[in-house]
Amino acid sequence: MRDEADVAVVGGGIVGLMTARLLAREGLDVVLLEAGDLGAQASGANAGSIHLQLQYPEFAAYGEDWARAYIPCLRFLEASLSLWEGLAEDLDADLGLKLSGGLVVATTGAQMDRLAAKARIEAEAGLEMHLLGREDLRAMAPYLAPDAIGAAFCPREGKANPLRVTPVLAGAAAAAGVRVMTRTEVTGIDAEATGFILRTGAGPLRAGRIVNAAGAAAGRIGRMLGTRLAIEGFPLQVTVTEPVAPLIPHLVYSAAAKLSLKQLANGGCVIGGGWPAKLRGDTLVTDPSSLTGNMATAARAVPAMAQARAIRSWTAWVNGTADWRPILGPDPNAPGVIHALFPWVGFSAGPMTARVAADLVLGRAPAMPLAGLSLLFD
Ligand SMILES: Cc1cc2nc3c(=O)[nH]c(=O)nc-3n(C[C@H](O)[C@H](O)[C@H](O)COP(=O)(O)OP(=O)(O)OC[C@H]3O[C@@H](n4cnc5c(N)ncnc54)[C@H](O)[C@@H]3O)c2cc1C
C-alpha cells in the first residue's frame, strides 16, 4: 500500500463509497479501506426501501415526543431522497429507483387514529402525507386484503435495488480516483501531530483526516480513537419470493406488525421490515420464526403473497442507535475525524449522509443543519 493519503475513508458501503467519490472529485487523495468486499454488508444486503415517513412500529412504541425529536431526520431523509432522484443520471446507471409511494395499511380504528397523529407530526416536518379511507385505498391498491380500512400514503417513498447501487457506486468511486483497498481491515488508529496512522492488514496508512463510515462496526472505530459512539449492530433478515405477475407498485407497510413489502422489476417480492436474524456462534443465520412471522404478515396484508414461494432469505447487521438519530459530524475528541453514521434507514439517508460528511471534510458548511439532528451535537 502507498502509505499516505489526504483522507482515509473506513468502510465501503453506500456512505463510504459516496463520500470517497465526492472527496476525490474535489481533488483530494482518498484511500477507502474496506475489511471485506464493497457493499457486502448492510448497503448491499438491505431491503431496498426508500423510506421517508415515520416508521409506524417505532411511532407506536416511542410516541409523539420521540417523533417530534425525529423531525430533523425526516427533513434529512427528504433531502436525501432528492439526491437519490438525481443519482441515476449522475452515475449514468439504472439503480432500480422507483418512487411510487409508500402505504402504511391499517385494519383497526385505533391504528387509523395513530396514523392521523403520525401524519400531523409529519406535516410539521413539511412532508406530503395523505390519509386514505377504505374506498380510496381500494382504488389505489386493490391488491390489499379486504380488511384494510385505510392507510397513510407518502407519495415520495419507493425503492431502489441495493444489488445494483453498490457496484455502480464502487465503479464511480474508482473512476473518480479513489484508491480502494478491499479485504483491508482497520485494526488500530494512532493520532499524530498532523493526522493519523491507521493500522491495517496491508500495512500502516498515514492520513490527514478520517471518515468513519464503518456502519454497524463503527463503534469499534470510535473506541480506537477513545470516543464512545452509541451505535451497535443488530441482526436482521430479509426474504425474496419467486417472480409473480406485476401486482404491487407501492412500498407497503402494515400497522399490525413489522412489514416492508415491495415488488422488484423482475416480479420478485422483497419482504422485510426489521425482523431479527440470529447468531450461531459468530455467524448470522436466518431465524425460522422471523421468516414465518414476516411471511404471514405479508400474506395478511396482501393475500396473493400466500401463493408466492420464498426463494431466498439473507441476513446482515444493521447499524442502530437507540433513538434512531444519526451520529454525523466531527469527533469531539479527535479533530480531523468525521463520523458518518445514519442508523436503521441508512440506505435511504446514504446520499445526504455522504454529502454532509464530504462537506465537513472539505471545511464547508454542511448541506443540512446538524444541531438537533446528530447525537454528536446534543
Ligand atoms: C437486512 C437489512 C435491511 C435493511 N433495509 C433497509 C431498507 O429497506 N431501507 C433503508 O433505507 N435501510 C435499510 N437498512 C439499513 C441500511 O442498509 C444501512 O443503514 C446502510 O446500508 C448503512 O450504510 P453504511 O455505508 O453506513 O454501512 P455498511 O453498508 O454496513 O458499510 C460499512 C462497511 O464498513 C466496513 N467496516 C467495518 N469495520 C471496518 C474496519 N475496521 N475496517 C475496514 N472496514 C470496516 C464493513 O465491512 C462494511 O462494508 C437495512 C439493513 C439491513 C441489515
XYZ file of N, CA and C in Angstrom, residues 10-212:
609
model
N -13.104 4.843 6.095
C -13.189 3.473 6.618
C -14.594 2.948 6.353
N -14.698 1.950 5.485
C -15.989 1.338 5.181
C -16.388 1.552 3.736
N -16.697 0.457 3.056
C -17.077 0.522 1.639
C -18.532 0.170 1.424
N -19.415 0.749 2.237
C -20.852 0.674 1.987
C -21.283 1.924 1.233
N -22.579 2.171 1.197
C -23.089 3.321 0.424
C -22.480 4.628 0.911
N -22.341 4.769 2.231
C -21.857 6.052 2.758
C -20.374 6.239 2.450
N -19.575 5.206 2.703
C -18.141 5.327 2.442
C -17.846 5.541 0.965
N -18.510 4.776 0.109
C -18.253 4.902 -1.330
C -18.653 6.281 -1.845
N -19.814 6.758 -1.398
C -20.273 8.066 -1.901
C -19.414 9.205 -1.354
N -19.040 9.110 -0.086
C -18.198 10.158 0.496
C -16.844 10.189 -0.206
N -16.263 9.013 -0.385
C -14.941 8.939 -1.015
C -14.993 9.528 -2.425
N -16.052 9.207 -3.148
C -16.167 9.728 -4.527
C -16.276 11.253 -4.525
N -17.105 11.784 -3.624
C -17.265 13.248 -3.570
C -15.929 13.921 -3.270
N -15.177 13.333 -2.350
C -13.899 13.953 -1.964
C -12.865 13.841 -3.085
N -12.827 12.704 -3.749
C -11.860 12.534 -4.837
C -12.176 13.506 -5.973
N -13.466 13.749 -6.188
C -13.840 14.679 -7.269
C -13.462 16.119 -6.938
N -13.194 16.370 -5.658
C -12.718 17.702 -5.256
C -11.190 17.771 -5.285
N -10.560 16.698 -5.746
C -9.108 16.721 -5.909
C -8.325 16.157 -4.737
N -9.020 15.626 -3.735
C -8.278 15.049 -2.604
C -7.812 13.635 -2.942
N -6.690 13.274 -2.327
C -6.177 11.915 -2.477
C -6.863 11.060 -1.408
N -7.721 10.143 -1.853
C -8.579 9.401 -0.925
C -8.286 7.904 -1.017
N -8.093 7.289 0.141
C -7.997 5.824 0.204
C -9.223 5.322 0.959
N -9.908 4.343 0.369
C -11.042 3.719 1.057
C -10.604 2.340 1.527
N -10.755 2.112 2.829
C -10.342 0.848 3.440
C -11.581 0.039 3.797
N -11.695 -1.146 3.234
C -12.876 -1.995 3.466
C -12.399 -3.360 3.965
N -12.945 -3.757 5.118
C -12.498 -5.007 5.735
C -12.829 -6.230 4.877
N -13.967 -6.182 4.210
C -14.378 -7.323 3.379
C -14.457 -6.906 1.926
N -15.642 -7.086 1.351
C -15.873 -6.656 -0.030
C -16.819 -5.464 -0.029
N -16.729 -4.677 -1.094
C -17.547 -3.459 -1.172
C -19.041 -3.824 -1.187
N -19.802 -3.112 -0.387
C -21.257 -3.312 -0.391
C -21.697 -4.675 0.110
N -20.807 -5.414 0.750
C -21.164 -6.774 1.160
C -21.900 -6.799 2.500
N -21.932 -5.680 3.208
C -22.672 -5.630 4.474
C -24.045 -4.996 4.226
N -24.500 -4.137 5.122
C -25.887 -3.656 5.047
C -26.222 -2.999 3.700
N -25.265 -2.271 3.119
C -25.616 -1.497 1.916
C -25.958 -2.366 0.718
N -25.406 -3.574 0.666
C -25.758 -4.459 -0.440
C -26.798 -5.487 -0.052
N -27.102 -5.581 1.240
C -27.965 -6.660 1.723
C -29.267 -6.141 2.308
N -29.543 -4.857 2.095
C -30.770 -4.332 2.713
C -31.976 -4.612 1.833
N -33.135 -4.148 2.289
C -34.381 -4.482 1.591
C -34.698 -3.505 0.461
N -33.894 -2.457 0.311
C -34.082 -1.551 -0.824
C -35.252 -0.596 -0.698
N -35.805 -0.442 0.489
C -36.887 0.542 0.650
C -36.283 1.936 0.682
N -36.897 2.862 -0.030
C -36.526 4.266 0.128
C -37.605 4.864 1.027
N -37.210 5.013 2.306
C -38.153 5.442 3.348
C -38.177 6.951 3.471
N -39.338 7.458 3.871
C -39.423 8.860 4.236
C -40.288 9.045 5.478
N -41.506 8.515 5.466
C -42.395 8.759 6.607
C -41.858 8.093 7.874
N -42.381 8.548 9.004
C -42.012 7.931 10.281
C -42.335 6.444 10.238
N -41.439 5.648 10.766
C -41.713 4.215 10.814
C -42.802 3.950 11.858
N -43.860 3.291 11.447
C -45.026 3.117 12.322
C -44.709 2.340 13.610
N -43.982 1.220 13.550
C -43.755 0.477 14.804
C -43.025 1.321 15.853
N -42.087 2.153 15.401
C -41.355 2.997 16.351
C -42.260 4.115 16.858
N -43.087 4.672 15.973
C -44.020 5.705 16.418
C -44.959 5.131 17.486
N -45.454 3.923 17.238
C -46.363 3.292 18.205
C -45.637 3.007 19.521
N -44.367 2.617 19.415
C -43.641 2.223 20.631
C -43.119 3.426 21.413
N -42.630 4.442 20.715
C -41.912 5.537 21.395
C -42.745 6.804 21.557
N -43.782 6.969 20.728
C -44.714 8.069 20.952
C -44.369 9.377 20.262
N -45.203 10.392 20.584
C -45.143 11.661 19.838
C -43.898 12.484 20.168
N -43.423 12.426 21.415
C -42.222 13.216 21.744
C -41.034 12.713 20.937
N -40.937 11.392 20.868
C -39.852 10.819 20.053
C -40.000 11.286 18.603
N -41.215 11.234 18.093
C -41.434 11.580 16.681
C -41.062 13.039 16.417
N -41.409 13.922 17.383
C -41.054 15.352 17.179
C -39.538 15.530 17.184
N -38.875 14.794 18.070
C -37.404 14.899 18.100
C -36.788 14.359 16.812
N -37.545 13.518 16.105
C -37.039 12.911 14.865
C -37.291 13.797 13.635
N -38.002 14.926 13.824
C -38.347 15.781 12.677
C -37.110 16.186 11.856
N -35.998 16.587 12.488
C -34.821 16.904 11.659
C -34.382 15.721 10.789
N -34.587 14.518 11.287
C -34.224 13.338 10.478
C -35.181 13.189 9.290
N -36.453 13.519 9.498
C -37.401 13.454 8.375
C -36.982 14.435 7.283
N -36.589 15.635 7.720
C -36.154 16.631 6.720
C -34.880 16.141 6.002
N -34.021 15.512 6.773
C -32.777 14.987 6.207
C -33.087 13.883 5.186
N -34.015 13.000 5.561
C -34.381 11.914 4.642
C -34.992 12.476 3.362
N -35.810 13.515 3.513
C -36.435 14.088 2.312
C -35.373 14.703 1.399
N -34.389 15.360 1.996
C -33.312 15.942 1.182
C -32.474 14.834 0.542
N -32.301 13.741 1.264
C -31.545 12.619 0.712
C -32.280 12.014 -0.476
N -33.593 11.986 -0.340
C -34.415 11.459 -1.430
C -34.274 12.308 -2.696
N -34.143 13.609 -2.511
C -33.920 14.468 -3.684
C -32.574 14.117 -4.328
N -31.573 13.800 -3.513
C -30.292 13.377 -4.090
C -30.449 12.050 -4.828
N -31.218 11.129 -4.233
C -31.486 9.852 -4.908
C -32.056 10.110 -6.307
N -32.946 11.081 -6.404
C -33.610 11.322 -7.692
C -32.630 11.745 -8.785
N -31.519 12.373 -8.380
C -30.548 12.787 -9.394
C -29.428 11.780 -9.610
N -29.453 10.694 -8.831
C -28.294 9.795 -8.806
C -28.127 8.968 -10.075
N -29.245 8.489 -10.625
C -29.138 7.627 -11.812
C -28.496 8.409 -12.959
N -28.893 9.681 -13.076
C -28.325 10.493 -14.146
C -26.844 10.794 -13.853
N -26.572 11.160 -12.607
C -25.199 11.459 -12.202
C -24.280 10.267 -12.483
N -24.777 9.062 -12.180
C -23.941 7.862 -12.318
C -24.135 7.180 -13.666
N -25.091 7.684 -14.449
C -25.401 7.115 -15.758
C -25.652 5.605 -15.638
N -26.558 5.264 -14.724
C -26.825 3.844 -14.475
C -28.253 3.672 -13.976
N -28.798 2.487 -14.233
C -30.118 2.142 -13.700
C -29.930 1.584 -12.290
N -30.480 2.292 -11.312
C -30.320 1.875 -9.912
C -31.588 1.200 -9.391
N -32.544 0.967 -10.279
C -33.810 0.367 -9.850
C -34.635 1.312 -8.993
N -34.370 2.612 -9.133
C -35.086 3.582 -8.289
C -36.480 3.837 -8.858
N -37.468 3.655 -8.017
C -38.843 3.962 -8.411
C -39.562 4.495 -7.178
N -40.046 5.698 -7.258
C -40.709 6.307 -6.106
C -42.198 6.421 -6.411
N -42.919 5.326 -6.158
C -44.359 5.287 -6.452
C -45.191 5.453 -5.197
N -44.543 5.729 -4.073
C -45.293 5.986 -2.849
C -45.292 4.818 -1.892
N -45.430 5.143 -0.621
C -45.457 4.124 0.433
C -46.760 4.201 1.214
N -47.309 3.021 1.543
C -48.601 2.918 2.239
C -48.430 2.184 3.557
N -48.818 2.821 4.669
C -48.930 2.081 5.932
C -50.400 1.693 6.073
N -50.655 0.397 6.016
C -52.038 -0.088 5.934
C -52.588 -0.364 7.335
N -53.787 0.163 7.598
C -54.440 -0.031 8.903
C -55.632 -0.972 8.762
N -55.857 -1.743 9.821
C -57.026 -2.634 9.829
C -57.948 -2.342 11.015
N -57.587 -1.383 11.860
C -58.455 -1.039 13.001
C -58.572 0.490 13.119
N -59.613 0.918 13.793
C -59.802 2.352 14.015
C -58.684 2.939 14.859
N -58.201 2.172 15.828
C -57.104 2.672 16.684
C -55.858 2.922 15.840
N -55.603 2.027 14.912
C -54.432 2.231 14.026
C -54.627 3.478 13.160
N -55.846 3.686 12.675
C -56.111 4.887 11.859
C -55.880 6.147 12.691
N -56.325 6.127 13.946
C -56.120 7.297 14.817
C -54.623 7.573 14.975
N -53.859 6.490 15.130
C -52.420 6.675 15.314
C -51.769 7.181 14.021
N -52.269 6.706 12.895
C -51.731 7.205 11.618
C -52.032 8.695 11.458
N -53.211 9.114 11.933
C -53.559 10.542 11.845
C -52.623 11.367 12.725
N -52.335 10.860 13.921
C -51.409 11.580 14.826
C -50.013 11.641 14.206
N -49.629 10.557 13.587
C -48.315 10.498 12.921
C -48.263 11.510 11.769
N -49.337 11.566 11.003
C -49.372 12.478 9.843
C -49.297 13.940 10.290
N -49.862 14.238 11.465
C -49.793 15.633 11.955
C -48.339 16.028 12.214
N -47.582 15.116 12.774
C -46.166 15.422 13.052
C -45.376 15.475 11.742
N -45.694 14.591 10.833
C -45.011 14.612 9.532
C -45.301 15.918 8.789
N -46.536 16.439 8.974
C -46.869 17.730 8.343
C -46.002 18.841 8.942
N -45.742 18.754 10.255
C -44.853 19.752 10.883
C -43.465 19.718 10.243
N -43.056 18.543 9.776
C -41.743 18.417 9.119
C -41.805 18.827 7.655
N -43.019 19.135 7.181
C -43.165 19.561 5.787
C -43.376 18.423 4.801
N -43.637 17.226 5.314
C -43.826 16.084 4.415
C -45.237 16.096 3.819
N -45.316 15.690 2.573
C -46.644 15.498 1.969
C -47.142 14.109 2.362
N -48.248 14.092 3.089
C -48.833 12.819 3.520
C -50.327 12.860 3.235
N -50.919 11.719 2.933
C -52.369 11.639 2.712
C -52.919 10.497 3.550
N -54.008 10.785 4.251
C -54.711 9.704 4.937
C -55.809 9.210 4.011
N -55.799 7.935 3.706
C -56.776 7.380 2.772
C -57.809 6.561 3.530
N -59.076 6.726 3.169
C -60.135 5.869 3.695
C -60.226 4.596 2.859
N -61.168 3.732 3.270
C -61.269 2.409 2.653
C -61.424 2.465 1.125
N -62.325 3.335 0.651
C -62.611 3.327 -0.796
C -61.413 3.835 -1.602
N -60.843 4.946 -1.146
C -59.683 5.487 -1.864
C -58.519 4.488 -1.856
N -58.364 3.818 -0.728
C -57.273 2.843 -0.632
C -57.506 1.677 -1.590
N -58.741 1.218 -1.622
C -59.074 0.096 -2.520
C -58.821 0.485 -3.979
N -59.171 1.736 -4.317
C -58.960 2.184 -5.700
C -57.456 2.263 -6.010
N -56.677 2.695 -5.033
C -55.235 2.845 -5.280
C -54.502 1.513 -5.208
N -54.932 0.637 -4.300
C -54.175 -0.594 -4.034
C -55.137 -1.785 -3.915
N -55.724 -2.204 -5.051
C -56.726 -3.280 -4.993
C -56.144 -4.623 -4.569
N -54.821 -4.723 -4.518
C -54.161 -5.974 -4.141
C -54.163 -6.201 -2.633
N -54.584 -5.185 -1.854
C -54.544 -5.319 -0.396
C -55.700 -6.182 0.103
N -55.539 -6.752 1.304
C -56.579 -7.589 1.904
C -57.837 -6.758 2.161
N -59.010 -7.409 2.101
C -60.267 -6.660 2.265
C -60.439 -6.041 3.648
N -59.682 -6.495 4.640
C -59.853 -5.890 5.964
C -59.074 -4.581 6.125
N -58.410 -4.132 5.053
C -57.713 -2.831 5.130
C -58.764 -1.723 5.167
N -58.728 -0.923 6.203
C -59.759 0.121 6.305
C -59.223 1.497 5.933
N -57.918 1.605 5.745
C -57.346 2.897 5.376
C -55.836 2.808 5.441
N -55.203 3.926 5.120
C -53.725 3.908 5.104
C -53.195 5.328 5.176
N -51.934 5.420 5.560
C -51.181 6.671 5.408
C -50.354 6.524 4.138
N -50.486 7.481 3.240
C -49.800 7.391 1.951
C -48.771 8.508 1.850
N -47.530 8.130 1.600
C -46.441 9.089 1.424
C -45.972 8.971 -0.030
N -46.348 9.943 -0.878
C -46.121 9.765 -2.323
C -44.666 9.670 -2.733
N -43.735 10.176 -1.906
C -42.344 10.217 -2.370
C -41.548 8.961 -2.033
N -42.147 8.026 -1.285
C -41.368 6.835 -0.933
C -41.279 5.848 -2.097
N -40.434 4.846 -1.947
C -40.324 3.855 -3.009
C -39.219 2.867 -2.757
N -38.464 2.582 -3.807
C -37.464 1.518 -3.709
C -36.294 1.806 -4.637
N -35.167 1.179 -4.323
C -34.014 1.126 -5.217
C -33.413 -0.261 -5.032
N -32.568 -0.650 -5.960
C -32.030 -2.011 -5.910
C -30.607 -2.001 -5.341
N -30.445 -2.442 -4.083
C -29.122 -2.395 -3.448
C -28.089 -3.209 -4.216
N -28.525 -4.279 -4.883
C -27.569 -5.118 -5.612
C -27.003 -4.381 -6.826
N -27.744 -3.392 -7.283
C -27.213 -2.573 -8.374
C -26.460 -1.369 -7.845
N -26.972 -0.785 -6.784
C -26.443 0.508 -6.323
C -24.976 0.397 -5.907
N -24.644 -0.601 -5.084
C -23.274 -0.598 -4.552
C -22.213 -0.875 -5.629
N -22.436 -1.815 -6.559
C -21.405 -1.967 -7.611
C -21.254 -0.716 -8.469
N -22.358 -0.052 -8.752
C -22.269 1.184 -9.546
C -21.476 2.244 -8.770
N -21.757 2.363 -7.488
C -21.020 3.344 -6.679
C -19.539 2.978 -6.590
N -19.250 1.694 -6.507
C -17.844 1.261 -6.434
C -17.112 1.666 -7.709
N -17.759 1.441 -8.854
C -17.142 1.829 -10.128
C -16.947 3.330 -10.210
N -17.941 4.076 -9.740
C -17.869 5.536 -9.822
C -16.778 6.078 -8.893
N -16.630 5.458 -7.731
C -15.582 5.913 -6.803
C -14.201 5.674 -7.420
N -14.010 4.492 -7.974
C -12.708 4.185 -8.594
C -12.452 5.135 -9.769
N -13.497 5.392 -10.566
C -13.330 6.278 -11.728
C -12.975 7.697 -11.291
N -13.429 8.090 -10.101
C -13.115 9.438 -9.599
C -11.697 9.508 -9.026
N -11.049 8.354 -8.903
C -9.657 8.352 -8.425
C -9.483 7.832 -7.014
N -10.560 7.344 -6.411
C -10.424 6.781 -5.053
C -9.578 5.510 -5.142
N -8.609 5.386 -4.242
C -7.832 4.146 -4.180
C -8.554 3.212 -3.204
N -9.134 2.169 -3.761
C -9.991 1.291 -2.966
C -9.195 0.071 -2.539
N -9.169 -0.175 -1.235
C -8.468 -1.344 -0.685
C -9.515 -2.256 -0.045
N -9.866 -3.351 -0.702
C -10.784 -4.306 -0.084
C -9.985 -5.311 0.734
N -10.694 -6.061 1.558
C -10.067 -7.041 2.473
C -8.928 -6.403 3.262
N -9.147 -5.176 3.642
C -8.143 -4.409 4.388
C -8.826 -3.803 5.609
N -8.717 -4.527 6.705
C -9.409 -4.112 7.925
C -8.566 -3.110 8.702
N -9.188 -2.074 9.181
C -8.508 -1.142 10.087
C -8.542 -1.759 11.478
N -7.356 -1.964 12.051
C -7.286 -2.633 13.357
C -6.849 -1.703 14.484
N -6.382 -0.513 14.128
C -5.990 0.437 15.160
C -5.734 1.800 14.545
N -5.839 2.835 15.356
C -5.589 4.204 14.869
C -4.747 4.930 15.915
N -3.638 5.530 15.456
C -2.810 6.341 16.351
C -2.859 7.783 15.873
N -3.120 8.695 16.809
C -3.124 10.116 16.438
C -1.695 10.621 16.396
N -1.422 11.473 15.403
C -0.115 12.128 15.286
C -0.344 13.629 15.337
N 0.735 14.396 15.294
C 0.578 15.855 15.346
C -0.230 16.364 14.157
N -0.028 15.794 12.986
C -0.685 16.325 11.785
C -1.667 15.353 11.161
N -2.126 14.393 11.889
C -3.073 13.441 11.302
C -3.081 12.138 12.065
N -3.166 11.054 11.331
C -3.368 9.745 11.956
C -2.567 8.680 11.217
N -2.222 7.644 11.968
C -1.711 6.417 11.336
C -2.793 5.356 11.542
N -3.284 4.825 10.446
C -4.253 3.733 10.540
C -3.505 2.431 10.356
N -3.676 1.539 11.325
C -3.044 0.227 11.191
C -4.004 -0.702 10.454
N -3.492 -1.363 9.431
C -4.348 -2.264 8.643
C -3.585 -3.550 8.351
N -4.322 -4.537 7.867
C -3.711 -5.802 7.477
C -2.717 -5.625 6.336
N -2.844 -4.556 5.570
C -1.940 -4.314 4.433
C -0.840 -3.329 4.799
N -0.662 -3.078 6.071
C 0.373 -2.133 6.493
C -0.227 -0.819 6.953
N 0.599 0.076 7.493
C 0.075 1.339 8.021
C -0.225 2.347 6.920
N -1.193 3.199 7.177
C -1.533 4.288 6.257
C -1.557 5.581 7.059
N -0.829 6.579 6.569
C -0.880 7.894 7.221
C -1.920 8.730 6.489
N -2.855 9.317 7.230
C -3.899 10.128 6.589
C -4.136 11.384 7.412
N -4.371 12.495 6.732
C -4.638 13.746 7.423
C -5.983 13.735 8.118
N -6.958 13.109 7.451
C -8.307 13.063 8.015
C -8.898 11.663 7.837
N -9.894 11.370 8.659
C -10.545 10.047 8.605
C -12.057 10.256 8.543
N -12.709 9.480 7.684
C -14.177 9.397 7.712
C -14.540 8.012 8.217
N -15.293 7.971 9.307
C -15.760 6.695 9.861
C -17.107 6.369 9.247
